[in-house]
Amino acid sequence: MVPNRLLPGNRAYLDGNLVRRKMGESDLDQVIWDNELAGFGLRIRPSGKRYWFVRLRQRGRHRRISLGCTDDVEAPIARGEARRLLAEVALDGLPKRVAAKVAPVLADYVDEFWTDCARHWKPSTQRRNRNALEKEILPAFGAMRIDLIGRAEITRWRDDYADGRGSRYNRAVPVLGAMFKYAEQLGYIRKNSNPCKGMPGFKPNKKERFLSPVEFRRLARELDADAASYPVHVAIVRLLIFTGARISEIRDLQWDWVQLPRLVLPDSKTGPKTIYLNSQAVRIFDGVARHGDCRFVFPNAKRNAPIILDPWWLQFRRRCAMPDVRLHDLRHSFASVAVREKVQLATIGSLLGHALPETTARYAHLADDTVAEAAQRVSGGLAETLGLSA
């Protein structure tokens, strides 16, 4: 046996020397299996943190049990614990540690949950959920055993967000709920004991801002003024205006997805999506330069990621005398114009890529307003004909 040499399939003898070795950087978790004790492994997180674990097979299913961080547990102790648990499974079919449902503290459980569950999420979902974990969940519950976090603790946590930060709670509580659901599957907590289940969220403060014709003209003038200095930024905003697309769908666009006169996105918030371009949107692409083999249509200066719009947009909207307008409001405004042009709500939903009709229904009141205006014009004409005051 060669103790500290990685063998094919990421196998090696797991000891202190291997733990101290510097591994190549990776954006994904790395796993090294012990070449002596089957089921004993070392997990290396992208952050550099390393954890011992053992994989058990019980009732036809594989189950991973964390044995602790390498900073706290030495290799011989982790190996001995893994050997003991494997022996218990071989004799009784279920190790005492699992049978007794000894739950880890939440900070230790995060690694197991993330490794097993996050791989099923979209990259954008991973980023959003990781942010909720690090900023909202771990500061509140990281030091607590997960089986000791109950409804009362969740309620107190929720109350802390009643000062206007409800949206942060609304984003974090589904992640925490998913963690408890998976903990049930692993046997760390009792079945049907998820303390997040049924917890009310905060009512979202829906901000729907629609640009008026005057504001659209003002926006167009300022875009023309910035076109030479900020051609990429201006092109993105113009595409948002003419397509009603989500910001990420245009900002993160790749050349492989551009199939004029349409954009074929392999993934979006609601799954694969095709954006049909009108003639104005198609003409915008005539002025977009391609940068060698860079895959992004609107890259940053290093050509390795999409451009960041926020710094420019915050200044630009002030110059437009519209400091409250968000880029997402261009999507709402696209829908409002479509309603005024008598486009059916179902068609608007298709243009915007809504998965549910209820999402488009928020614009129904605009359709009602349009009908009411038409009724008023008709009644005014009739009143004039009849010699009555309108």
mmCIF file of C-alpha atoms in Angstrom:
data_model
loop_
_atom_site.group_PDB
_atom_site.id
_atom_site.type_symbol
_atom_site.label_atom_id
_atom_site.label_comp_id
_atom_site.label_asym_id
_atom_site.label_seq_id
_atom_site.Cartn_x
_atom_site.Cartn_y
_atom_site.Cartn_z
ATOM 1 C CA MET A 1 0.000 0.000 0.000
ATOM 2 C CA VAL A 2 1.205 3.506 -0.844
ATOM 3 C CA PRO A 3 -0.322 5.602 1.957
ATOM 4 C CA ASN A 4 -0.478 9.069 0.453
ATOM 5 C CA ARG A 5 -0.827 8.563 -3.260
ATOM 6 C CA LEU A 6 -4.189 9.042 -4.948
ATOM 7 C CA LEU A 7 -5.162 5.923 -6.856
ATOM 8 C CA PRO A 8 -7.571 5.797 -9.839
ATOM 9 C CA GLY A 9 -11.104 6.738 -8.823
ATOM 10 C CA ASN A 10 -9.890 9.076 -6.043
ATOM 11 C CA ARG A 11 -8.897 6.324 -3.637
ATOM 12 C CA ALA A 12 -6.084 6.535 -1.101
ATOM 13 C CA TYR A 13 -5.227 5.521 2.422
ATOM 14 C CA LEU A 14 -6.903 8.185 4.557
ATOM 15 C CA ASP A 15 -4.590 9.377 7.292
ATOM 16 C CA GLY A 16 -3.243 12.588 8.769
ATOM 17 C CA ASN A 17 -0.623 12.996 6.060
ATOM 18 C CA LEU A 18 -3.260 12.988 3.343
ATOM 19 C CA VAL A 19 -5.397 15.468 5.266
ATOM 20 C CA ARG A 20 -2.484 17.902 5.437
ATOM 21 C CA ARG A 21 -1.832 17.664 1.711
ATOM 22 C CA LYS A 22 -2.877 20.587 -0.466
ATOM 23 C CA MET A 23 -5.426 19.508 -3.061
ATOM 24 C CA GLY A 24 -6.197 21.179 -6.359
ATOM 25 C CA GLU A 25 -8.907 23.837 -6.207
ATOM 26 C CA SER A 26 -12.387 22.922 -7.396
ATOM 27 C CA ASP A 27 -15.812 24.565 -7.544
ATOM 28 C CA LEU A 28 -17.362 21.222 -6.587
ATOM 29 C CA ASP A 29 -17.044 18.902 -3.614
ATOM 30 C CA GLN A 30 -14.273 16.323 -3.911
ATOM 31 C CA VAL A 31 -14.527 12.861 -2.365
ATOM 32 C CA ILE A 32 -11.619 10.543 -1.607
ATOM 33 C CA TRP A 33 -12.426 6.979 -0.607
ATOM 34 C CA ASP A 34 -10.228 4.923 1.663
ATOM 35 C CA ASN A 35 -8.537 2.049 -0.158
ATOM 36 C CA GLU A 36 -8.510 -0.162 2.933
ATOM 37 C CA LEU A 37 -11.898 0.357 4.643
ATOM 38 C CA ALA A 38 -14.789 0.287 2.155
ATOM 39 C CA GLY A 39 -17.311 3.031 2.884
ATOM 40 C CA PHE A 40 -14.891 5.311 4.761
ATOM 41 C CA GLY A 41 -14.371 8.622 2.980
ATOM 42 C CA LEU A 42 -13.082 12.183 3.102
ATOM 43 C CA ARG A 43 -15.103 15.051 1.634
ATOM 44 C CA ILE A 44 -13.323 18.268 0.602
ATOM 45 C CA ARG A 45 -15.513 21.347 0.188
ATOM 46 C CA PRO A 46 -14.672 24.163 -2.289
ATOM 47 C CA SER A 47 -13.946 26.304 0.785
ATOM 48 C CA GLY A 48 -11.137 23.897 1.735
ATOM 49 C CA LYS A 49 -12.963 22.430 4.747
ATOM 50 C CA ARG A 50 -12.578 18.644 5.039
ATOM 51 C CA TYR A 51 -14.972 16.184 6.641
ATOM 52 C CA TRP A 52 -14.819 12.495 7.482
ATOM 53 C CA PHE A 53 -17.843 10.383 6.661
ATOM 54 C CA VAL A 54 -18.898 6.778 6.339
ATOM 55 C CA ARG A 55 -21.356 5.410 3.804
ATOM 56 C CA LEU A 56 -23.595 2.629 5.072
ATOM 57 C CA ARG A 57 -25.972 0.389 3.161
ATOM 58 C CA GLN A 58 -29.137 -0.368 5.097
ATOM 59 C CA ARG A 59 -32.371 -1.836 3.725
ATOM 60 C CA GLY A 60 -31.171 -1.381 0.177
ATOM 61 C CA ARG A 61 -30.386 2.311 0.593
ATOM 62 C CA HIS A 62 -27.092 4.110 1.019
ATOM 63 C CA ARG A 63 -26.819 6.509 3.936
ATOM 64 C CA ARG A 64 -23.940 8.844 4.690
ATOM 65 C CA ILE A 65 -23.074 9.673 8.274
ATOM 66 C CA SER A 66 -20.764 12.572 9.049
ATOM 67 C CA LEU A 67 -17.921 11.740 11.412
ATOM 68 C CA GLY A 68 -16.809 15.318 11.943
ATOM 69 C CA CYS A 69 -14.436 17.903 10.558
ATOM 70 C CA THR A 70 -10.765 16.962 10.165
ATOM 71 C CA ASP A 71 -9.893 19.971 12.343
ATOM 72 C CA ASP A 72 -11.708 18.326 15.256
ATOM 73 C CA VAL A 73 -11.404 14.591 14.589
ATOM 74 C CA GLU A 74 -8.078 12.890 13.888
ATOM 75 C CA ALA A 75 -7.835 10.261 11.173
ATOM 76 C CA PRO A 76 -7.407 7.189 13.470
ATOM 77 C CA ILE A 77 -10.471 8.185 15.519
ATOM 78 C CA ALA A 78 -12.583 8.734 12.396
ATOM 79 C CA ARG A 79 -11.409 5.404 10.979
ATOM 80 C CA GLY A 80 -12.264 3.618 14.213
ATOM 81 C CA GLU A 81 -15.746 5.166 14.337
ATOM 82 C CA ALA A 82 -16.345 4.246 10.688
ATOM 83 C CA ARG A 83 -15.227 0.671 11.345
ATOM 84 C CA ARG A 84 -17.553 0.441 14.369
ATOM 85 C CA LEU A 85 -20.588 1.733 12.465
ATOM 86 C CA LEU A 86 -19.917 -0.565 9.526
ATOM 87 C CA ALA A 87 -19.646 -3.512 11.911
ATOM 88 C CA GLU A 88 -22.954 -2.615 13.586
ATOM 89 C CA VAL A 89 -24.694 -2.491 10.216
ATOM 90 C CA ALA A 90 -23.233 -5.874 9.305
ATOM 91 C CA LEU A 91 -24.490 -7.419 12.565
ATOM 92 C CA ASP A 92 -27.810 -5.683 13.230
ATOM 93 C CA GLY A 93 -28.707 -3.884 10.021
ATOM 94 C CA LEU A 94 -28.887 -0.469 11.730
ATOM 95 C CA PRO A 95 -26.147 1.305 13.694
ATOM 96 C CA LYS A 96 -27.042 2.457 17.185
ATOM 97 C CA ARG A 97 -26.131 6.056 16.346
ATOM 98 C CA VAL A 98 -28.800 6.183 13.645
ATOM 99 C CA ALA A 99 -31.316 4.113 15.566
ATOM 100 C CA ALA A 100 -31.041 6.526 18.488
ATOM 101 C CA LYS A 101 -31.478 9.469 16.084
ATOM 102 C CA VAL A 102 -28.510 11.379 17.477
ATOM 103 C CA ALA A 103 -28.853 14.591 15.500
ATOM 104 C CA PRO A 104 -25.923 16.848 14.580
ATOM 105 C CA VAL A 105 -25.796 20.566 15.180
ATOM 106 C CA LEU A 106 -27.109 22.433 12.179
ATOM 107 C CA ALA A 107 -23.709 23.851 11.176
ATOM 108 C CA ASP A 108 -22.365 20.296 10.790
ATOM 109 C CA TYR A 109 -25.493 19.043 9.049
ATOM 110 C CA VAL A 110 -25.297 21.771 6.376
ATOM 111 C CA ASP A 111 -22.467 19.952 4.601
ATOM 112 C CA GLU A 112 -24.410 16.708 4.336
ATOM 113 C CA PHE A 113 -27.603 18.457 3.233
ATOM 114 C CA TRP A 114 -25.854 20.618 0.649
ATOM 115 C CA THR A 115 -23.885 17.761 -0.876
ATOM 116 C CA ASP A 116 -26.903 15.508 -1.271
ATOM 117 C CA CYS A 117 -29.543 18.082 -2.260
ATOM 118 C CA ALA A 118 -27.952 21.122 -3.923
ATOM 119 C CA ARG A 119 -26.783 19.173 -6.968
ATOM 120 C CA HIS A 120 -30.427 18.936 -8.060
ATOM 121 C CA TRP A 121 -30.816 22.745 -8.142
ATOM 122 C CA LYS A 122 -30.080 25.269 -10.853
ATOM 123 C CA PRO A 123 -26.885 27.318 -10.344
ATOM 124 C CA SER A 124 -28.950 30.448 -9.652
ATOM 125 C CA THR A 125 -30.963 28.544 -7.033
ATOM 126 C CA GLN A 126 -27.745 27.295 -5.441
ATOM 127 C CA ARG A 127 -26.421 30.852 -5.158
ATOM 128 C CA ARG A 128 -29.675 32.148 -3.691
ATOM 129 C CA ASN A 129 -30.007 29.286 -1.193
ATOM 130 C CA ARG A 130 -26.333 29.444 -0.183
ATOM 131 C CA ASN A 131 -26.791 33.143 0.546
ATOM 132 C CA ALA A 132 -29.854 32.381 2.711
ATOM 133 C CA LEU A 133 -27.908 29.708 4.576
ATOM 134 C CA GLU A 134 -24.902 31.857 5.324
ATOM 135 C CA LYS A 135 -26.675 35.137 6.115
ATOM 136 C CA GLU A 136 -29.965 34.073 7.706
ATOM 137 C CA ILE A 137 -30.021 30.423 8.828
ATOM 138 C CA LEU A 138 -26.556 29.676 10.202
ATOM 139 C CA PRO A 139 -26.322 32.841 12.352
ATOM 140 C CA ALA A 140 -29.647 31.938 13.973
ATOM 141 C CA PHE A 141 -29.446 28.149 14.314
ATOM 142 C CA GLY A 142 -25.905 27.055 13.442
ATOM 143 C CA ALA A 143 -24.960 26.077 17.013
ATOM 144 C CA MET A 144 -28.228 24.225 17.767
ATOM 145 C CA ARG A 145 -28.895 20.518 17.365
ATOM 146 C CA ILE A 146 -31.457 20.179 14.600
ATOM 147 C CA ASP A 147 -33.758 17.958 16.672
ATOM 148 C CA LEU A 148 -33.964 20.714 19.311
ATOM 149 C CA ILE A 149 -35.162 23.398 16.879
ATOM 150 C CA GLY A 150 -38.916 23.555 17.300
ATOM 151 C CA ARG A 151 -41.887 25.657 16.336
ATOM 152 C CA ALA A 152 -41.197 28.171 19.102
ATOM 153 C CA GLU A 153 -37.643 28.786 17.855
ATOM 154 C CA ILE A 154 -38.848 29.248 14.267
ATOM 155 C CA THR A 155 -41.568 31.654 15.421
ATOM 156 C CA ARG A 156 -39.064 33.790 17.367
ATOM 157 C CA TRP A 157 -36.773 33.783 14.349
ATOM 158 C CA ARG A 158 -39.643 34.938 12.134
ATOM 159 C CA ASP A 159 -40.530 37.725 14.555
ATOM 160 C CA ASP A 160 -37.017 39.146 14.180
ATOM 161 C CA TYR A 161 -37.851 39.973 10.553
ATOM 162 C CA ALA A 162 -41.027 41.926 11.306
ATOM 163 C CA ASP A 163 -39.090 45.200 11.010
ATOM 164 C CA GLY A 164 -39.425 45.346 7.235
ATOM 165 C CA ARG A 165 -37.019 42.536 6.332
ATOM 166 C CA GLY A 166 -39.764 40.009 5.637
ATOM 167 C CA SER A 167 -38.532 39.229 2.133
ATOM 168 C CA ARG A 168 -35.290 37.847 3.586
ATOM 169 C CA TYR A 169 -37.258 35.527 5.858
ATOM 170 C CA ASN A 170 -39.479 34.480 2.941
ATOM 171 C CA ARG A 171 -36.397 33.437 0.962
ATOM 172 C CA ALA A 172 -34.737 31.617 3.857
ATOM 173 C CA VAL A 173 -37.592 29.635 5.412
ATOM 174 C CA PRO A 174 -38.111 27.293 2.400
ATOM 175 C CA VAL A 175 -34.414 26.406 2.561
ATOM 176 C CA LEU A 176 -34.618 25.654 6.279
ATOM 177 C CA GLY A 177 -37.806 23.671 5.689
ATOM 178 C CA ALA A 178 -36.035 21.580 3.038
ATOM 179 C CA MET A 179 -33.215 20.909 5.505
ATOM 180 C CA PHE A 180 -35.674 19.560 8.075
ATOM 181 C CA LYS A 181 -37.449 17.478 5.445
ATOM 182 C CA TYR A 182 -34.177 15.811 4.488
ATOM 183 C CA ALA A 183 -33.286 15.372 8.163
ATOM 184 C CA GLU A 184 -36.511 13.361 8.509
ATOM 185 C CA GLN A 185 -35.380 11.085 5.684
ATOM 186 C CA LEU A 186 -32.016 10.562 7.375
ATOM 187 C CA GLY A 187 -33.644 9.761 10.709
ATOM 188 C CA TYR A 188 -32.210 12.755 12.557
ATOM 189 C CA ILE A 189 -35.673 14.020 13.514
ATOM 190 C CA ARG A 190 -39.064 12.338 13.844
ATOM 191 C CA LYS A 191 -41.304 11.936 10.816
ATOM 192 C CA ASN A 192 -43.788 14.789 10.327
ATOM 193 C CA SER A 193 -41.939 17.001 12.823
ATOM 194 C CA ASN A 194 -40.746 19.702 10.402
ATOM 195 C CA PRO A 195 -41.137 22.936 12.434
ATOM 196 C CA CYS A 196 -41.211 25.073 9.282
ATOM 197 C CA LYS A 197 -44.232 23.318 7.809
ATOM 198 C CA GLY A 198 -47.173 25.701 7.618
ATOM 199 C CA MET A 199 -45.230 28.665 8.986
ATOM 200 C CA PRO A 200 -46.743 31.837 7.505
ATOM 201 C CA GLY A 201 -44.546 34.096 5.438
ATOM 202 C CA PHE A 202 -44.645 37.857 5.280
ATOM 203 C CA LYS A 203 -46.956 39.393 2.722
ATOM 204 C CA PRO A 204 -44.741 40.511 -0.159
ATOM 205 C CA ASN A 205 -44.622 44.200 -0.878
ATOM 206 C CA LYS A 206 -45.395 44.033 -4.576
ATOM 207 C CA LYS A 207 -43.826 46.948 -6.404
ATOM 208 C CA GLU A 208 -45.323 47.286 -9.847
ATOM 209 C CA ARG A 209 -44.141 50.382 -11.646
ATOM 210 C CA PHE A 210 -45.375 51.093 -15.160
ATOM 211 C CA LEU A 211 -43.646 53.663 -17.336
ATOM 212 C CA SER A 212 -45.852 56.299 -18.914
ATOM 213 C CA PRO A 213 -45.443 57.319 -22.584
ATOM 214 C CA VAL A 214 -43.658 60.482 -21.418
ATOM 215 C CA GLU A 215 -41.233 58.420 -19.322
ATOM 216 C CA PHE A 216 -40.588 56.047 -22.216
ATOM 217 C CA ARG A 217 -39.633 59.007 -24.422
ATOM 218 C CA ARG A 218 -37.346 60.373 -21.716
ATOM 219 C CA LEU A 219 -35.743 56.934 -21.344
ATOM 220 C CA ALA A 220 -35.234 56.679 -25.110
ATOM 221 C CA ARG A 221 -33.464 60.076 -25.250
ATOM 222 C CA GLU A 222 -31.030 59.137 -22.494
ATOM 223 C CA LEU A 223 -30.346 55.747 -24.094
ATOM 224 C CA ASP A 224 -29.446 57.505 -27.342
ATOM 225 C CA ALA A 225 -27.099 59.801 -25.408
ATOM 226 C CA ASP A 226 -25.320 56.835 -23.760
ATOM 227 C CA ALA A 227 -25.189 54.568 -26.815
ATOM 228 C CA ALA A 228 -21.641 55.536 -27.812
ATOM 229 C CA SER A 229 -20.120 55.330 -24.314
ATOM 230 C CA TYR A 230 -22.065 52.316 -23.029
ATOM 231 C CA PRO A 231 -23.158 50.311 -26.095
ATOM 232 C CA VAL A 232 -23.525 47.004 -24.224
ATOM 233 C CA HIS A 233 -25.569 48.485 -21.380
ATOM 234 C CA VAL A 234 -27.828 50.340 -23.801
ATOM 235 C CA ALA A 235 -28.348 47.252 -25.974
ATOM 236 C CA ILE A 236 -29.427 45.207 -22.943
ATOM 237 C CA VAL A 237 -31.936 47.827 -21.792
ATOM 238 C CA ARG A 238 -33.385 48.196 -25.286
ATOM 239 C CA LEU A 239 -33.832 44.425 -25.527
ATOM 240 C CA LEU A 240 -35.563 44.406 -22.150
ATOM 241 C CA ILE A 241 -37.930 47.108 -23.407
ATOM 242 C CA PHE A 242 -38.799 45.316 -26.652
ATOM 243 C CA THR A 243 -39.025 41.744 -25.301
ATOM 244 C CA GLY A 244 -40.317 42.006 -21.729
ATOM 245 C CA ALA A 245 -37.701 39.389 -20.823
ATOM 246 C CA ARG A 246 -36.287 38.888 -17.358
ATOM 247 C CA ILE A 247 -32.999 40.676 -16.712
ATOM 248 C CA SER A 248 -30.992 37.457 -16.400
ATOM 249 C CA GLU A 249 -32.407 36.117 -19.682
ATOM 250 C CA ILE A 250 -30.831 38.990 -21.623
ATOM 251 C CA ARG A 251 -27.812 39.859 -19.470
ATOM 252 C CA ASP A 252 -26.593 36.224 -19.315
ATOM 253 C CA LEU A 253 -27.352 35.483 -22.970
ATOM 254 C CA GLN A 254 -24.899 33.239 -24.856
ATOM 255 C CA TRP A 255 -24.293 33.233 -28.604
ATOM 256 C CA ASP A 256 -25.334 29.585 -28.947
ATOM 257 C CA TRP A 257 -28.816 30.633 -27.817
ATOM 258 C CA VAL A 258 -29.184 33.387 -30.425
ATOM 259 C CA GLN A 259 -31.113 31.962 -33.382
ATOM 260 C CA LEU A 260 -32.620 35.061 -34.972
ATOM 261 C CA PRO A 261 -35.449 35.923 -35.010
ATOM 262 C CA ARG A 262 -35.656 34.138 -31.679
ATOM 263 C CA LEU A 263 -33.632 33.408 -28.555
ATOM 264 C CA VAL A 264 -33.707 29.760 -27.490
ATOM 265 C CA LEU A 265 -32.824 29.554 -23.797
ATOM 266 C CA PRO A 266 -31.976 26.051 -22.510
ATOM 267 C CA ASP A 267 -33.105 27.120 -19.054
ATOM 268 C CA SER A 268 -34.857 29.998 -17.332
ATOM 269 C CA LYS A 269 -36.813 30.631 -14.154
ATOM 270 C CA THR A 270 -39.638 28.495 -15.565
ATOM 271 C CA GLY A 271 -37.549 26.022 -17.586
ATOM 272 C CA PRO A 272 -36.537 26.062 -21.283
ATOM 273 C CA LYS A 273 -37.877 29.142 -23.037
ATOM 274 C CA THR A 274 -38.063 30.654 -26.506
ATOM 275 C CA ILE A 275 -38.170 34.451 -26.786
ATOM 276 C CA TYR A 276 -39.638 35.640 -30.084
ATOM 277 C CA LEU A 277 -38.011 38.857 -31.253
ATOM 278 C CA ASN A 278 -39.843 41.679 -32.982
ATOM 279 C CA SER A 279 -38.121 43.614 -35.767
ATOM 280 C CA GLN A 280 -36.837 46.297 -33.364
ATOM 281 C CA ALA A 281 -35.192 43.668 -31.155
ATOM 282 C CA VAL A 282 -33.620 41.893 -34.135
ATOM 283 C CA ARG A 283 -32.034 45.168 -35.307
ATOM 284 C CA ILE A 284 -30.368 45.602 -31.919
ATOM 285 C CA PHE A 285 -28.297 42.472 -32.564
ATOM 286 C CA ASP A 286 -26.952 44.038 -35.768
ATOM 287 C CA GLY A 287 -24.968 46.429 -33.574
ATOM 288 C CA VAL A 288 -23.723 43.905 -31.007
ATOM 289 C CA ALA A 289 -20.043 43.051 -31.480
ATOM 290 C CA ARG A 290 -18.799 39.496 -31.024
ATOM 291 C CA HIS A 291 -15.572 39.077 -29.023
ATOM 292 C CA GLY A 292 -13.571 36.169 -30.417
ATOM 293 C CA ASP A 293 -14.540 32.859 -28.844
ATOM 294 C CA CYS A 294 -16.268 34.488 -25.843
ATOM 295 C CA ARG A 295 -19.582 32.691 -25.397
ATOM 296 C CA PHE A 296 -21.378 35.620 -23.764
ATOM 297 C CA VAL A 297 -23.260 38.117 -25.915
ATOM 298 C CA PHE A 298 -22.811 40.859 -23.295
ATOM 299 C CA PRO A 299 -19.541 40.023 -21.484
ATOM 300 C CA ASN A 300 -17.654 41.941 -18.830
ATOM 301 C CA ALA A 301 -14.243 43.484 -19.506
ATOM 302 C CA LYS A 302 -12.430 40.184 -18.827
ATOM 303 C CA ARG A 303 -14.765 38.288 -21.204
ATOM 304 C CA ASN A 304 -15.279 35.575 -18.571
ATOM 305 C CA ALA A 305 -18.749 36.449 -17.242
ATOM 306 C CA PRO A 306 -21.805 38.557 -18.105
ATOM 307 C CA ILE A 307 -21.573 42.292 -17.558
ATOM 308 C CA ILE A 308 -22.853 43.868 -14.327
ATOM 309 C CA LEU A 309 -25.483 46.509 -15.016
ATOM 310 C CA ASP A 310 -26.314 47.912 -11.576
ATOM 311 C CA PRO A 311 -23.610 50.622 -11.154
ATOM 312 C CA TRP A 312 -24.440 52.162 -14.527
ATOM 313 C CA TRP A 313 -28.211 51.764 -14.178
ATOM 314 C CA LEU A 314 -28.388 53.489 -10.784
ATOM 315 C CA GLN A 315 -26.788 56.620 -12.235
ATOM 316 C CA PHE A 316 -28.642 56.370 -15.535
ATOM 317 C CA ARG A 317 -32.124 56.260 -14.002
ATOM 318 C CA ARG A 318 -31.345 59.360 -11.921
ATOM 319 C CA ARG A 319 -30.424 61.214 -15.102
ATOM 320 C CA CYS A 320 -33.773 60.111 -16.498
ATOM 321 C CA ALA A 321 -35.474 61.684 -13.444
ATOM 322 C CA MET A 322 -36.851 58.229 -12.607
ATOM 323 C CA PRO A 323 -34.832 57.188 -9.525
ATOM 324 C CA ASP A 324 -37.436 54.606 -8.465
ATOM 325 C CA VAL A 325 -37.537 52.645 -11.742
ATOM 326 C CA ARG A 326 -36.012 49.164 -11.626
ATOM 327 C CA LEU A 327 -34.891 47.186 -14.643
ATOM 328 C CA HIS A 328 -37.641 44.681 -13.821
ATOM 329 C CA ASP A 329 -40.199 47.470 -14.247
ATOM 330 C CA LEU A 330 -39.449 47.381 -17.974
ATOM 331 C CA ARG A 331 -40.996 43.900 -17.963
ATOM 332 C CA HIS A 332 -44.123 45.196 -16.220
ATOM 333 C CA SER A 333 -44.276 48.088 -18.664
ATOM 334 C CA PHE A 334 -44.036 45.715 -21.644
ATOM 335 C CA ALA A 335 -47.076 43.880 -20.277
ATOM 336 C CA SER A 336 -48.990 47.110 -19.689
ATOM 337 C CA VAL A 337 -48.413 48.236 -23.285
ATOM 338 C CA ALA A 338 -49.551 44.814 -24.525
ATOM 339 C CA VAL A 339 -52.767 45.171 -22.522
ATOM 340 C CA ARG A 340 -53.396 48.630 -23.979
ATOM 341 C CA GLU A 341 -52.920 47.154 -27.449
ATOM 342 C CA LYS A 342 -55.710 44.642 -26.675
ATOM 343 C CA VAL A 343 -53.391 41.592 -26.557
ATOM 344 C CA GLN A 344 -55.097 38.747 -24.694
ATOM 345 C CA LEU A 345 -53.745 37.897 -21.240
ATOM 346 C CA ALA A 346 -52.972 34.314 -22.281
ATOM 347 C CA THR A 347 -50.798 35.613 -25.116
ATOM 348 C CA ILE A 348 -49.079 38.080 -22.804
ATOM 349 C CA GLY A 349 -48.323 35.177 -20.458
ATOM 350 C CA SER A 350 -46.701 33.303 -23.347
ATOM 351 C CA LEU A 351 -44.636 36.334 -24.342
ATOM 352 C CA LEU A 352 -43.405 36.819 -20.780
ATOM 353 C CA GLY A 353 -42.801 33.111 -20.199
ATOM 354 C CA HIS A 354 -45.173 32.763 -17.259
ATOM 355 C CA ALA A 355 -45.630 29.171 -16.106
ATOM 356 C CA LEU A 356 -48.983 29.875 -14.417
ATOM 357 C CA PRO A 357 -51.974 31.917 -15.653
ATOM 358 C CA GLU A 358 -52.283 33.402 -12.161
ATOM 359 C CA THR A 359 -48.974 35.198 -12.663
ATOM 360 C CA THR A 360 -50.304 37.034 -15.713
ATOM 361 C CA ALA A 361 -53.620 37.734 -13.983
ATOM 362 C CA ARG A 362 -51.962 40.582 -12.057
ATOM 363 C CA TYR A 363 -52.308 42.637 -15.250
ATOM 364 C CA ALA A 364 -56.066 42.017 -15.527
ATOM 365 C CA HIS A 365 -56.851 45.316 -13.821
ATOM 366 C CA LEU A 366 -55.036 47.104 -16.630
ATOM 367 C CA ALA A 367 -57.357 45.423 -19.119
ATOM 368 C CA ASP A 368 -60.329 46.551 -17.029
ATOM 369 C CA ASP A 369 -59.015 50.128 -17.076
ATOM 370 C CA THR A 370 -58.656 50.000 -20.869
ATOM 371 C CA VAL A 371 -62.226 48.776 -21.271
ATOM 372 C CA ALA A 372 -63.470 51.449 -18.850
ATOM 373 C CA GLU A 373 -61.701 54.164 -20.843
ATOM 374 C CA ALA A 374 -63.260 52.867 -24.054
ATOM 375 C CA ALA A 375 -66.698 52.824 -22.443
ATOM 376 C CA GLN A 376 -66.214 56.416 -21.316
ATOM 377 C CA ARG A 377 -65.242 57.511 -24.840
ATOM 378 C CA VAL A 378 -68.319 55.803 -26.309
ATOM 379 C CA SER A 379 -70.636 57.302 -23.700
ATOM 380 C CA GLY A 380 -69.106 60.730 -24.314
ATOM 381 C CA GLY A 381 -69.836 60.455 -28.024
ATOM 382 C CA LEU A 382 -73.405 59.348 -27.378
ATOM 383 C CA ALA A 383 -73.960 62.152 -24.873
ATOM 384 C CA GLU A 384 -72.765 64.715 -27.399
ATOM 385 C CA THR A 385 -75.102 63.270 -30.031
ATOM 386 C CA LEU A 386 -78.038 63.411 -27.633
ATOM 387 C CA GLY A 387 -77.159 66.904 -26.472
ATOM 388 C CA LEU A 388 -76.424 65.744 -22.932
ATOM 389 C CA SER A 389 -73.471 66.504 -20.678
ATOM 390 C CA ALA A 390 -71.018 63.576 -20.576
#
